[in-house]
PDB file of C-alpha atoms in Angstrom:
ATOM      1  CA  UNK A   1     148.832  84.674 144.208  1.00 61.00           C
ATOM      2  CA  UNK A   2     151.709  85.268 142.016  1.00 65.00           C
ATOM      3  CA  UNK A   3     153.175  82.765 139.826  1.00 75.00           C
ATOM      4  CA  UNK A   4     157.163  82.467 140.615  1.00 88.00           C
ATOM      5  CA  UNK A   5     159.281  83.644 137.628  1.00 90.00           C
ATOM      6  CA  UNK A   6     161.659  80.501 136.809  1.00 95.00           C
ATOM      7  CA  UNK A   7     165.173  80.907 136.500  1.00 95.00           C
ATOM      8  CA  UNK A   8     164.942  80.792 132.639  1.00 96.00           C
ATOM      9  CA  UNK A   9     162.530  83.528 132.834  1.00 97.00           C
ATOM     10  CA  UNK A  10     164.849  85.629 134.849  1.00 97.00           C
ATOM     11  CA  UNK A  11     167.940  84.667 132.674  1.00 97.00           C
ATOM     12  CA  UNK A  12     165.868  86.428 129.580  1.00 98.00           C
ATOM     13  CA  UNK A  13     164.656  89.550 131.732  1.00 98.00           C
ATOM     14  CA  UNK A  14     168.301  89.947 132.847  1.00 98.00           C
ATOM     15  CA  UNK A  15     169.568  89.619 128.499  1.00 98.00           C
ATOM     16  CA  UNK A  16     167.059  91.957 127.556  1.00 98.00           C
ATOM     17  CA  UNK A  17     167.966  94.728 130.785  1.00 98.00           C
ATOM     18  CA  UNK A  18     172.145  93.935 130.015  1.00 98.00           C
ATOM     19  CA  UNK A  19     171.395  94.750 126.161  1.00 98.00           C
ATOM     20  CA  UNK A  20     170.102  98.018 127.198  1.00 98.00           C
ATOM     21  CA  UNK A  21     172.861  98.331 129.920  1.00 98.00           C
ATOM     22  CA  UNK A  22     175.612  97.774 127.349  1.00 98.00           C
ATOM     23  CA  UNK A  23     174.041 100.193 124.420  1.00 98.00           C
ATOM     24  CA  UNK A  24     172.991 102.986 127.013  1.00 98.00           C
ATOM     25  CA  UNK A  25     176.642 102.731 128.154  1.00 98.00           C
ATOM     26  CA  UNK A  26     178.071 103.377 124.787  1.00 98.00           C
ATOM     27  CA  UNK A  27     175.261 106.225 123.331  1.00 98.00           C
ATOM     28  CA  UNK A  28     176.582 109.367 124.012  1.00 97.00           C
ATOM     29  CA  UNK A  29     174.119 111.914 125.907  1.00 96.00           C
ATOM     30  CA  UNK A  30     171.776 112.028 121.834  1.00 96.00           C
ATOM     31  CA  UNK A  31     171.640 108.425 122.296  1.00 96.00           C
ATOM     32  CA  UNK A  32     173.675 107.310 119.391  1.00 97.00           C
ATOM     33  CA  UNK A  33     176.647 104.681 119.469  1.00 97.00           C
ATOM     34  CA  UNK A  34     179.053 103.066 117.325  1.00 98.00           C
ATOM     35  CA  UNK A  35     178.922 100.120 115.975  1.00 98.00           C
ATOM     36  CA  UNK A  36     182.655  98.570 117.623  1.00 98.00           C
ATOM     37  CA  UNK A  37     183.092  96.255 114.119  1.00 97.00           C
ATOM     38  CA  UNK A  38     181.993  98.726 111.227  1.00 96.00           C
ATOM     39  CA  UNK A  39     182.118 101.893 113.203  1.00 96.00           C
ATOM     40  CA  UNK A  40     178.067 102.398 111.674  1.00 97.00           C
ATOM     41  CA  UNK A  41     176.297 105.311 113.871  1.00 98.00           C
ATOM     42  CA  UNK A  42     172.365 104.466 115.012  1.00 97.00           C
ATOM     43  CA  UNK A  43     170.549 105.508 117.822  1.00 97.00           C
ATOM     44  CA  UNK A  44     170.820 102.667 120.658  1.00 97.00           C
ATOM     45  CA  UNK A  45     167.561 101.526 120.406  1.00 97.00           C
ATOM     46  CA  UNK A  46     168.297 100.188 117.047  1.00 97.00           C
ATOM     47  CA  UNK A  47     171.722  98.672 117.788  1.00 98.00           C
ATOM     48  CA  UNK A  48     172.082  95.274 119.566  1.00 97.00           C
ATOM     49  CA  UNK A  49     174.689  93.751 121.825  1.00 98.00           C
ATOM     50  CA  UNK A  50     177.064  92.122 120.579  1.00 97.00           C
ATOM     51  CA  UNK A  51     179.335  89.692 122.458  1.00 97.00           C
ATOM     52  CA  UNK A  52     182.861  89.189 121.680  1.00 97.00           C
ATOM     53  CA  UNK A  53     183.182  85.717 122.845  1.00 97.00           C
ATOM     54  CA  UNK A  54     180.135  84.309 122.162  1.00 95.00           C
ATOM     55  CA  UNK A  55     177.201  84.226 124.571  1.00 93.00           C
ATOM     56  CA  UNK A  56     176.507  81.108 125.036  1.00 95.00           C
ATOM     57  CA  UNK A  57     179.800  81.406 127.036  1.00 96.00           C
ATOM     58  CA  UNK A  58     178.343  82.114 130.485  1.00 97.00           C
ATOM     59  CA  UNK A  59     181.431  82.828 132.094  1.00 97.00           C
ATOM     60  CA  UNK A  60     181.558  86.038 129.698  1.00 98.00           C
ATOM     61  CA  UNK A  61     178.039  86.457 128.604  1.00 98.00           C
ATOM     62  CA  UNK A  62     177.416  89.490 131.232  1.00 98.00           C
ATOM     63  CA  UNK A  63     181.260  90.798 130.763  1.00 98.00           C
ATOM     64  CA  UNK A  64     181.147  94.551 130.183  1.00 97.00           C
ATOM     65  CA  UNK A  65     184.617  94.110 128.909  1.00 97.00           C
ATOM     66  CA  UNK A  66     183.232  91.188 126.478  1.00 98.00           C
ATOM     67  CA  UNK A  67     179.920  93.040 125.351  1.00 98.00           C
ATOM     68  CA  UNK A  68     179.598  96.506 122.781  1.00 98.00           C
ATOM     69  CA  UNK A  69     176.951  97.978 120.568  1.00 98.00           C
ATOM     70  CA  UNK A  70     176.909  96.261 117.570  1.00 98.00           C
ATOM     71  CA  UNK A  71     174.589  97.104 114.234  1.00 97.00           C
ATOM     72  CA  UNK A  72     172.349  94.571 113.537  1.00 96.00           C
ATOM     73  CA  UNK A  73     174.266  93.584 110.300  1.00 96.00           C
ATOM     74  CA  UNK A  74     177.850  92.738 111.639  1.00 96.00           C
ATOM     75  CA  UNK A  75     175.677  90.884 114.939  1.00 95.00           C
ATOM     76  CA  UNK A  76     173.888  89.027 113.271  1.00 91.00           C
ATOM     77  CA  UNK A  77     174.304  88.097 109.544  1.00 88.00           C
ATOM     78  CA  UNK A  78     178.020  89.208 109.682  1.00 90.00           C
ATOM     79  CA  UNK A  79     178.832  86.525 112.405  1.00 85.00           C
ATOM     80  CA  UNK A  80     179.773  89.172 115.326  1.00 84.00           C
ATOM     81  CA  UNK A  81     181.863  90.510 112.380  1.00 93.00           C
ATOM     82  CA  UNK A  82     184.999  88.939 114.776  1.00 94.00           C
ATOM     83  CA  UNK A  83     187.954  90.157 113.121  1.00 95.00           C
ATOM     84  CA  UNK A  84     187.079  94.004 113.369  1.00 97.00           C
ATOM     85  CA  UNK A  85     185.725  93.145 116.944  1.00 97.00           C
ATOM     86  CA  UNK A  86     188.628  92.168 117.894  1.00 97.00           C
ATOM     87  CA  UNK A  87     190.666  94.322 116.262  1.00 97.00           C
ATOM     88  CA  UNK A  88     188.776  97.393 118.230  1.00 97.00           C
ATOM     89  CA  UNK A  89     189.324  95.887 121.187  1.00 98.00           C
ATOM     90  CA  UNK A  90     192.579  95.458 121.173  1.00 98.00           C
ATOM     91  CA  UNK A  91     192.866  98.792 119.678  1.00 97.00           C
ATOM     92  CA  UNK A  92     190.646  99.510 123.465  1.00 96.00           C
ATOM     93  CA  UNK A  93     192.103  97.393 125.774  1.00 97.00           C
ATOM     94  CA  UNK A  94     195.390  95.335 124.420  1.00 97.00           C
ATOM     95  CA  UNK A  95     196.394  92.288 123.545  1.00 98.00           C
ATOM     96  CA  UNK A  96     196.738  90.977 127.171  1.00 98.00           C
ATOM     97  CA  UNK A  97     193.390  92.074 128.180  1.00 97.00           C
ATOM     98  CA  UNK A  98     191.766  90.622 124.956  1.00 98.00           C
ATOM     99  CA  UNK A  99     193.506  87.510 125.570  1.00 98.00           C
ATOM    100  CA  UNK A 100     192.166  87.398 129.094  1.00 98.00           C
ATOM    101  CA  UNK A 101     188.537  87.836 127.734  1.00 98.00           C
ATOM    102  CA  UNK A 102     189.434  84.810 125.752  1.00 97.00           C
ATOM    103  CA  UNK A 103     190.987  83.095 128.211  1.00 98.00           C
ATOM    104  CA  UNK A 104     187.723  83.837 130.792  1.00 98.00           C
ATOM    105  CA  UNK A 105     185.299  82.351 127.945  1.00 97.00           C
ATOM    106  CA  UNK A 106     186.898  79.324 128.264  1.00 97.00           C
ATOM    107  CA  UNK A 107     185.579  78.868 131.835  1.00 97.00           C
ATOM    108  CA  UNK A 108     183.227  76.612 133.334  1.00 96.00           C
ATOM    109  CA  UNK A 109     180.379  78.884 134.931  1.00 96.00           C
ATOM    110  CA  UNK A 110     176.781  77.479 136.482  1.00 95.00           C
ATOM    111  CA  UNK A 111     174.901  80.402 137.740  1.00 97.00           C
ATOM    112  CA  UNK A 112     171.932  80.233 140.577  1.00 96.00           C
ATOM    113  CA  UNK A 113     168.316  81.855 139.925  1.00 96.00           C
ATOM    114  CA  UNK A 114     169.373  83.973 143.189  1.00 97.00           C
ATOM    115  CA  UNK A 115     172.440  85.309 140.717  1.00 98.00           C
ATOM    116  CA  UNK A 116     170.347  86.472 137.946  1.00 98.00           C
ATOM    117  CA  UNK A 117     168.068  87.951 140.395  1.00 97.00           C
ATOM    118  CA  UNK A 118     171.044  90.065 141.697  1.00 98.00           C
ATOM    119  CA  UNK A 119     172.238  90.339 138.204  1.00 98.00           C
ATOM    120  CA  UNK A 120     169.147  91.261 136.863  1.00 98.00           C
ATOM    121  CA  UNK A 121     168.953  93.791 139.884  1.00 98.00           C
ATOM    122  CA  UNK A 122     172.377  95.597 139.545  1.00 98.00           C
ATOM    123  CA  UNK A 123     171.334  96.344 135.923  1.00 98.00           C
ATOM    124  CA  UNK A 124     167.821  97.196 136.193  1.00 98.00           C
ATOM    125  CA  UNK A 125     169.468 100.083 138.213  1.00 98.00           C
ATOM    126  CA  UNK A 126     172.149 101.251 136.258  1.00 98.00           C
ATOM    127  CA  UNK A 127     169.807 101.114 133.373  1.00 97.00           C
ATOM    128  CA  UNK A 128     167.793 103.987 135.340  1.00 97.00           C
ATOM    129  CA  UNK A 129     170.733 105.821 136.226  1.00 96.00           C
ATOM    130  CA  UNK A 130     172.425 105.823 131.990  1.00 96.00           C
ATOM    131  CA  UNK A 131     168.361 106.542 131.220  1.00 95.00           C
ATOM    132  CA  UNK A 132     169.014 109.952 132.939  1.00 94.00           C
ATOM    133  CA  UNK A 133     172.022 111.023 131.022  1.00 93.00           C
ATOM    134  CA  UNK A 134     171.114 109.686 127.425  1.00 89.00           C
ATOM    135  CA  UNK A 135     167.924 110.860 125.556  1.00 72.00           C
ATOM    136  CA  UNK A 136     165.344 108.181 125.165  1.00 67.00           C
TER     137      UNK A 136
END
């Protein structure tokens, strides 16, 4: 029989799937994307996701308003490179929307295995669907 995936083990699954949801979403149909801090062009598979406010914020860790391709270098030894984050956003969205990203960070959020399976199944299937349009 089958062990049972925990919820941890789900949470991960559904990171990894969202990273490719987010950088799928922002390759055009070659597969390359931007970088939203340095504006650096890679294919997707060797850009991360980068979060805005920072993950650990579950309220806005799965936020496709909160989450863009990022290079490796502003993601990780740039800090999220926040200043020209935020400056594309609000450059994408506004100041009132950015604010409301913020402002959604801030919130309290516990989430139930049965939501990262959902989660975890939503993406798994857009994944499939962006996989179709973008060269792998």
């Amino acid at each position: 029989m089958a062990k049972k995936k925990t919820k941890t083990k789900i949470r991960q699954e559904l990171d990894a799937m969202y990273s490719r949801y987010i950088r799928l979403r922002d390759a055009d149909e070659n597969g390359m994307c931007a970088c939203i801090s340095c504006g650096d062009v890679k294919h997707w598979k060797k850009m991360q996701n980068g979060h805005y406010a920072s993950r650990t914020c579950y309220s806005t860790r799965w936020d496709d308003d909160n989450c863009h391709t990022q290079c490796l270098a502003c993601n990780r030894f740039r800090e999220g490179n926040k200043i020209w984050y935020r400056r594309k956003l609000v450059e994408m969205y506004g100041e009132d929307k950015v604010r409301k990203i913020e402002d959604k960070s801030l919130e309290d959020v516990k989430y139930t295995k049965s939501d990262y399976e959902e989660m975890l199944e939503f993406y798994t299937k857009e994944v499939v669907e962006l996989l179709k349009r973008v060269k792998d």
